mmCIF file of C-alpha atoms and ligand atoms in Angstrom:
data_model
loop_
_atom_site.group_PDB
_atom_site.id
_atom_site.type_symbol
_atom_site.label_atom_id
_atom_site.label_comp_id
_atom_site.label_asym_id
_atom_site.label_seq_id
_atom_site.Cartn_x
_atom_site.Cartn_y
_atom_site.Cartn_z
ATOM 1 C CA MET D 82 0.000 0.000 0.000
ATOM 2 C CA ASN D 83 1.306 3.449 -0.787
ATOM 3 C CA ALA D 84 1.387 6.313 1.731
ATOM 4 C CA ASP D 85 -1.753 7.908 0.327
ATOM 5 C CA GLU D 86 -3.753 4.690 0.806
ATOM 6 C CA LEU D 87 -2.448 4.462 4.385
ATOM 7 C CA LYS D 88 -3.558 8.056 5.013
ATOM 8 C CA ARG D 89 -7.009 7.226 3.664
ATOM 9 C CA GLN D 90 -7.219 4.163 5.879
ATOM 10 C CA ALA D 91 -6.446 6.251 8.985
ATOM 11 C CA ALA D 92 -8.981 8.896 7.927
ATOM 12 C CA LEU D 93 -11.751 6.325 7.482
ATOM 13 C CA ALA D 94 -10.956 4.810 10.896
ATOM 14 C CA ALA D 95 -11.368 8.277 12.470
ATOM 15 C CA ILE D 96 -14.842 8.591 10.957
ATOM 16 C CA GLU D 97 -15.846 5.552 13.040
ATOM 17 C CA LEU D 98 -14.800 7.341 16.254
ATOM 18 C CA LEU D 99 -16.868 10.499 15.744
ATOM 19 C CA PRO D 100 -19.608 11.292 18.244
ATOM 20 C CA SER D 101 -23.067 11.675 16.748
ATOM 21 C CA GLY D 102 -24.302 15.249 16.371
ATOM 22 C CA GLY D 103 -22.427 18.397 17.350
ATOM 23 C CA VAL D 104 -19.656 20.259 15.576
ATOM 24 C CA ILE D 105 -16.407 18.672 14.395
ATOM 25 C CA GLY D 106 -13.022 20.406 14.288
ATOM 26 C CA VAL D 107 -11.247 19.718 11.025
ATOM 27 C CA GLY D 108 -7.511 20.029 10.391
ATOM 28 C CA THR D 109 -5.522 20.501 7.207
ATOM 29 C CA GLY D 110 -3.453 18.415 4.802
ATOM 30 C CA SER D 111 -3.599 15.432 2.477
ATOM 31 C CA THR D 112 -4.666 12.997 5.234
ATOM 32 C CA VAL D 113 -7.408 15.335 6.394
ATOM 33 C CA ASN D 114 -8.570 15.734 2.784
ATOM 34 C CA HIS D 115 -9.492 12.026 2.853
ATOM 35 C CA PHE D 116 -11.290 12.643 6.146
ATOM 36 C CA ILE D 117 -13.232 15.584 4.671
ATOM 37 C CA ASP D 118 -14.281 13.503 1.667
ATOM 38 C CA ALA D 119 -15.592 10.758 3.970
ATOM 39 C CA LEU D 120 -17.256 13.329 6.218
ATOM 40 C CA ALA D 121 -19.264 14.621 3.265
ATOM 41 C CA ALA D 122 -20.958 11.224 2.991
ATOM 42 C CA ILE D 123 -22.308 11.526 6.559
ATOM 43 C CA LYS D 124 -22.882 15.286 6.682
ATOM 44 C CA GLY D 125 -26.504 14.846 7.833
ATOM 45 C CA ARG D 126 -25.237 13.337 11.091
ATOM 46 C CA PHE D 127 -23.553 16.481 12.507
ATOM 47 C CA GLU D 128 -24.231 20.223 12.625
ATOM 48 C CA GLY D 129 -21.129 21.394 10.824
ATOM 49 C CA ALA D 130 -17.373 21.818 11.069
ATOM 50 C CA VAL D 131 -14.875 24.375 12.359
ATOM 51 C CA SER D 132 -12.023 24.622 9.869
ATOM 52 C CA SER D 133 -8.322 25.141 10.552
ATOM 53 C CA SER D 134 -7.442 26.655 7.165
ATOM 54 C CA GLU D 135 -8.730 28.356 4.047
ATOM 55 C CA ALA D 136 -7.868 25.186 2.080
ATOM 56 C CA SER D 137 -10.011 22.924 4.285
ATOM 57 C CA THR D 138 -12.805 25.510 4.324
ATOM 58 C CA GLU D 139 -12.869 25.579 0.545
ATOM 59 C CA ARG D 140 -12.893 21.771 0.267
ATOM 60 C CA MET D 141 -15.694 21.401 2.820
ATOM 61 C CA LYS D 142 -17.826 24.124 1.247
ATOM 62 C CA LYS D 143 -17.507 22.465 -2.168
ATOM 63 C CA LEU D 144 -18.782 19.231 -0.615
ATOM 64 C CA GLY D 145 -21.707 20.961 1.098
ATOM 65 C CA ILE D 146 -20.380 20.639 4.656
ATOM 66 C CA PRO D 147 -21.460 23.692 6.720
ATOM 67 C CA VAL D 148 -18.378 25.579 7.975
ATOM 68 C CA LEU D 149 -18.956 27.324 11.314
ATOM 69 C CA ASP D 150 -17.152 30.094 13.213
ATOM 70 C CA LEU D 151 -15.374 28.900 16.366
ATOM 71 C CA ASN D 152 -16.530 32.095 18.111
ATOM 72 C CA ALA D 153 -20.118 30.989 17.624
ATOM 73 C CA THR D 154 -19.800 27.277 18.393
ATOM 74 C CA GLY D 155 -18.089 27.317 21.790
ATOM 75 C CA GLY D 156 -15.919 24.322 22.694
ATOM 76 C CA LEU D 157 -15.825 21.290 20.398
ATOM 77 C CA GLU D 158 -16.126 17.619 21.297
ATOM 78 C CA VAL D 159 -13.562 16.420 18.809
ATOM 79 C CA TYR D 160 -10.810 17.650 16.476
ATOM 80 C CA VAL D 161 -9.350 15.496 13.701
ATOM 81 C CA ASP D 162 -6.032 16.448 12.111
ATOM 82 C CA GLY D 163 -2.852 15.009 10.627
ATOM 83 C CA ALA D 164 0.761 15.447 11.704
ATOM 84 C CA ASP D 165 4.241 15.577 10.249
ATOM 85 C CA GLU D 166 5.707 13.566 13.136
ATOM 86 C CA SER D 167 4.431 11.989 16.354
ATOM 87 C CA ASN D 168 6.326 10.396 19.202
ATOM 88 C CA ARG D 169 4.793 7.715 21.457
ATOM 89 C CA GLN D 170 3.545 10.321 23.936
ATOM 90 C CA LEU D 171 1.598 11.786 20.981
ATOM 91 C CA HIS D 172 3.592 15.001 21.074
ATOM 92 C CA LEU D 173 3.446 16.219 17.483
ATOM 93 C CA ILE D 174 5.261 18.297 14.916
ATOM 94 C CA LYS D 175 2.681 20.013 12.726
ATOM 95 C CA GLY D 176 2.624 22.830 10.209
ATOM 96 C CA GLY D 177 4.098 21.197 7.123
ATOM 97 C CA GLY D 178 1.085 22.676 5.326
ATOM 98 C CA GLY D 179 1.513 26.006 7.106
ATOM 99 C CA ALA D 180 -1.801 25.923 9.003
ATOM 100 C CA LEU D 181 -0.275 25.443 12.461
ATOM 101 C CA THR D 182 -1.757 28.510 14.176
ATOM 102 C CA ARG D 183 -5.403 27.797 13.429
ATOM 103 C CA GLU D 184 -4.744 24.095 14.010
ATOM 104 C CA LYS D 185 -3.409 24.845 17.484
ATOM 105 C CA ILE D 186 -6.419 27.032 18.263
ATOM 106 C CA VAL D 187 -8.958 24.393 17.207
ATOM 107 C CA ALA D 188 -7.019 21.649 19.023
ATOM 108 C CA ALA D 189 -6.987 23.777 22.191
ATOM 109 C CA ALA D 190 -10.737 24.347 21.949
ATOM 110 C CA SER D 191 -11.533 20.630 21.548
ATOM 111 C CA LYS D 192 -12.084 17.985 24.228
ATOM 112 C CA GLN D 193 -10.563 15.208 22.148
ATOM 113 C CA PHE D 194 -7.837 15.417 19.480
ATOM 114 C CA ILE D 195 -7.717 12.463 17.095
ATOM 115 C CA CYS D 196 -4.553 12.504 15.004
ATOM 116 C CA ILE D 197 -4.524 10.575 11.713
ATOM 117 C CA ALA D 198 -1.390 9.663 9.761
ATOM 118 C CA ASP D 199 0.395 7.010 7.789
ATOM 119 C CA GLU D 200 2.780 4.859 9.815
ATOM 120 C CA SER D 201 5.907 6.672 8.606
ATOM 121 C CA LYS D 202 4.976 9.617 10.860
ATOM 122 C CA LEU D 203 5.653 7.720 14.111
ATOM 123 C CA VAL D 204 9.191 8.455 15.359
ATOM 124 C CA ASP D 205 11.230 7.858 18.504
ATOM 125 C CA VAL D 206 12.493 11.436 18.734
ATOM 126 C CA LEU D 207 10.861 14.483 17.129
ATOM 127 C CA GLY D 208 12.908 16.792 14.933
ATOM 128 C CA LYS D 209 13.925 15.057 11.743
ATOM 129 C CA PHE D 210 11.016 16.878 10.111
ATOM 130 C CA PRO D 211 11.946 20.597 10.191
ATOM 131 C CA LEU D 212 9.945 22.326 12.932
ATOM 132 C CA PRO D 213 7.659 25.040 11.479
ATOM 133 C CA VAL D 214 7.442 28.346 13.351
ATOM 134 C CA GLU D 215 4.970 31.027 12.226
ATOM 135 C CA VAL D 216 6.487 34.481 12.668
ATOM 136 C CA ILE D 217 5.367 38.105 12.299
ATOM 137 C CA PRO D 218 7.244 39.265 9.146
ATOM 138 C CA MET D 219 9.162 42.163 10.788
ATOM 139 C CA ALA D 220 10.535 39.764 13.444
ATOM 140 C CA ARG D 221 11.856 37.201 10.950
ATOM 141 C CA SER D 222 15.578 37.854 11.379
ATOM 142 C CA TYR D 223 15.410 38.346 15.143
ATOM 143 C CA VAL D 224 13.437 35.125 15.637
ATOM 144 C CA ALA D 225 15.840 33.263 13.336
ATOM 145 C CA ARG D 226 18.799 34.343 15.528
ATOM 146 C CA GLU D 227 16.984 33.197 18.675
ATOM 147 C CA LEU D 228 16.148 29.827 17.093
ATOM 148 C CA THR D 229 19.791 29.430 16.100
ATOM 149 C CA ALA D 230 20.759 30.097 19.731
ATOM 150 C CA LEU D 231 18.452 27.219 20.705
ATOM 151 C CA GLY D 232 20.481 24.900 18.460
ATOM 152 C CA GLY D 233 18.384 24.919 15.282
ATOM 153 C CA ASN D 234 18.999 25.960 11.711
ATOM 154 C CA PRO D 235 16.009 28.102 10.660
ATOM 155 C CA VAL D 236 15.198 28.405 6.958
ATOM 156 C CA LEU D 237 12.593 30.821 5.587
ATOM 157 C CA ARG D 238 9.822 28.979 3.711
ATOM 158 C CA GLU D 239 10.121 30.591 0.290
ATOM 159 C CA ARG D 240 7.122 32.169 -1.458
ATOM 160 C CA PHE D 241 4.796 31.221 1.387
ATOM 161 C CA VAL D 242 2.437 33.438 3.395
ATOM 162 C CA THR D 243 0.158 31.891 6.042
ATOM 163 C CA ASP D 244 -3.613 32.362 6.164
ATOM 164 C CA ASN D 245 -2.833 34.956 8.864
ATOM 165 C CA GLY D 246 -0.428 37.002 6.691
ATOM 166 C CA ASN D 247 2.756 35.780 8.376
ATOM 167 C CA VAL D 248 5.902 33.884 7.320
ATOM 168 C CA ILE D 249 7.222 30.484 8.351
ATOM 169 C CA LEU D 250 10.698 29.539 9.502
ATOM 170 C CA ASP D 251 11.341 25.791 9.167
ATOM 171 C CA VAL D 252 13.871 24.824 11.815
ATOM 172 C CA HIS D 253 16.225 22.040 10.729
ATOM 173 C CA GLY D 254 18.686 20.057 12.779
ATOM 174 C CA LEU D 255 16.776 19.728 16.043
ATOM 175 C CA GLU D 256 16.698 16.591 18.157
ATOM 176 C CA ILE D 257 13.766 17.353 20.425
ATOM 177 C CA MET D 258 14.349 15.445 23.653
ATOM 178 C CA GLU D 259 12.068 17.688 25.772
ATOM 179 C CA PRO D 260 9.164 18.778 23.561
ATOM 180 C CA MET D 261 7.229 20.649 26.262
ATOM 181 C CA LYS D 262 10.302 22.646 27.305
ATOM 182 C CA LEU D 263 11.164 23.581 23.725
ATOM 183 C CA GLU D 264 7.560 24.548 22.969
ATOM 184 C CA THR D 265 7.603 26.916 25.959
ATOM 185 C CA GLN D 266 11.006 28.367 25.024
ATOM 186 C CA ILE D 267 9.996 29.102 21.424
ATOM 187 C CA ASN D 268 6.629 30.526 22.509
ATOM 188 C CA GLN D 269 8.530 33.065 24.610
ATOM 189 C CA ILE D 270 10.432 34.567 21.655
ATOM 190 C CA ALA D 271 8.917 37.942 20.730
ATOM 191 C CA GLY D 272 7.505 37.818 17.212
ATOM 192 C CA VAL D 273 6.649 34.114 17.273
ATOM 193 C CA VAL D 274 2.972 33.563 16.549
ATOM 194 C CA THR D 275 2.941 29.781 16.885
ATOM 195 C CA VAL D 276 5.432 26.940 17.054
ATOM 196 C CA GLY D 277 4.378 23.720 15.380
ATOM 197 C CA LEU D 278 5.188 21.628 18.449
ATOM 198 C CA PHE D 279 2.006 20.235 19.959
ATOM 199 C CA ALA D 280 3.328 18.932 23.289
ATOM 200 C CA HIS D 281 1.413 20.884 25.934
ATOM 201 C CA ARG D 282 -1.724 19.934 24.029
ATOM 202 C CA PRO D 283 -0.785 16.589 22.434
ATOM 203 C CA ALA D 284 -3.135 14.317 20.524
ATOM 204 C CA ASP D 285 -5.319 12.042 22.639
ATOM 205 C CA VAL D 286 -5.427 9.252 20.088
ATOM 206 C CA LEU D 287 -3.168 8.526 17.116
ATOM 207 C CA ILE D 288 -4.571 6.401 14.302
ATOM 208 C CA LEU D 289 -1.868 5.131 11.970
ATOM 209 C CA GLY D 290 -2.576 3.578 8.593
ATOM 210 C CA THR D 291 -0.397 0.452 8.297
ATOM 211 C CA ALA D 292 -0.049 -2.454 5.874
ATOM 212 C CA ASP D 293 -1.889 -4.561 8.479
ATOM 213 C CA GLY D 294 -4.771 -2.123 8.907
ATOM 214 C CA PRO D 295 -5.344 0.846 11.194
ATOM 215 C CA ARG D 296 -3.322 0.880 14.409
ATOM 216 C CA THR D 297 -4.495 2.996 17.346
ATOM 217 C CA ILE D 298 -2.007 4.416 19.838
ATOM 218 C CA GLU D 299 -2.864 6.185 23.081
ATOM 219 C CA PRO D 300 -0.190 7.639 25.345
HETATM 220 C C1 LIG M 412 -0.707 21.224 8.123
HETATM 221 C C2 LIG M 412 -0.369 20.086 9.003
HETATM 222 C C3 LIG M 412 -0.632 18.720 8.504
HETATM 223 O O1 LIG M 412 -1.447 18.058 9.418
HETATM 224 C C4 LIG M 412 0.658 17.988 8.346
HETATM 225 O O2 LIG M 412 1.513 18.739 7.517
HETATM 226 C C5 LIG M 412 0.448 16.597 7.747
HETATM 227 O O3 LIG M 412 0.068 16.720 6.419
HETATM 228 P P1 LIG M 412 -0.282 15.471 5.512
HETATM 229 O O4 LIG M 412 -1.558 14.890 6.047
HETATM 230 O O5 LIG M 412 -0.442 16.063 4.138
HETATM 231 O O6 LIG M 412 0.851 14.479 5.590
HETATM 232 O O7 LIG M 412 0.095 20.226 10.105
HETATM 233 O O8 LIG M 412 -0.318 22.442 8.677
#
């Protein structure tokens, strides 16, 4: 099975875990696109979705899924999103698609975070995937120096502007032994909007697509 089929398998398994009724938080990326497509088939069973990006909003609207404003819905029961890496504690690196800020907001506002991915995303130590950091444009160079002081090698994501009008620094060369500590340290740098480390609010469940079928991991 190729990676895309494994992503689809994980997405379909997440559909089975959804509560009936209510509003669903929806992430961003190629794995979530499979989830959105499957969600469209059961759209009568829930009120609507809160989206984490313009891309997911557009896809859901095309499929007739009502997209709701988080300010109007209050807290959500469940959020479903992908990841670029997960360790066994379900600390994640996210933001490969650049939607990390809205993803972190919807994850924070949700009681349960179901992460869906193909099996290649499970790692022992986070950091092989460059860590995305969304930054206010005028702070780009300052933040890059601070990230270098923390041991990383930040690289500006070329020709990319986030849905919030900011830039992304992808930080290479990190071996993240203490994800919560690093998340706190990067959050404290002036000019950082969001770091794509989801350690203080990890996933609650990780569903991996594997050659042997979906595998569920809980910390
Ligand atoms: C987007 C994300 C995605 O969840 C992450 O990049 C995984 O993407 P994919 O499902 O395409 O592998 O964080 O900002």
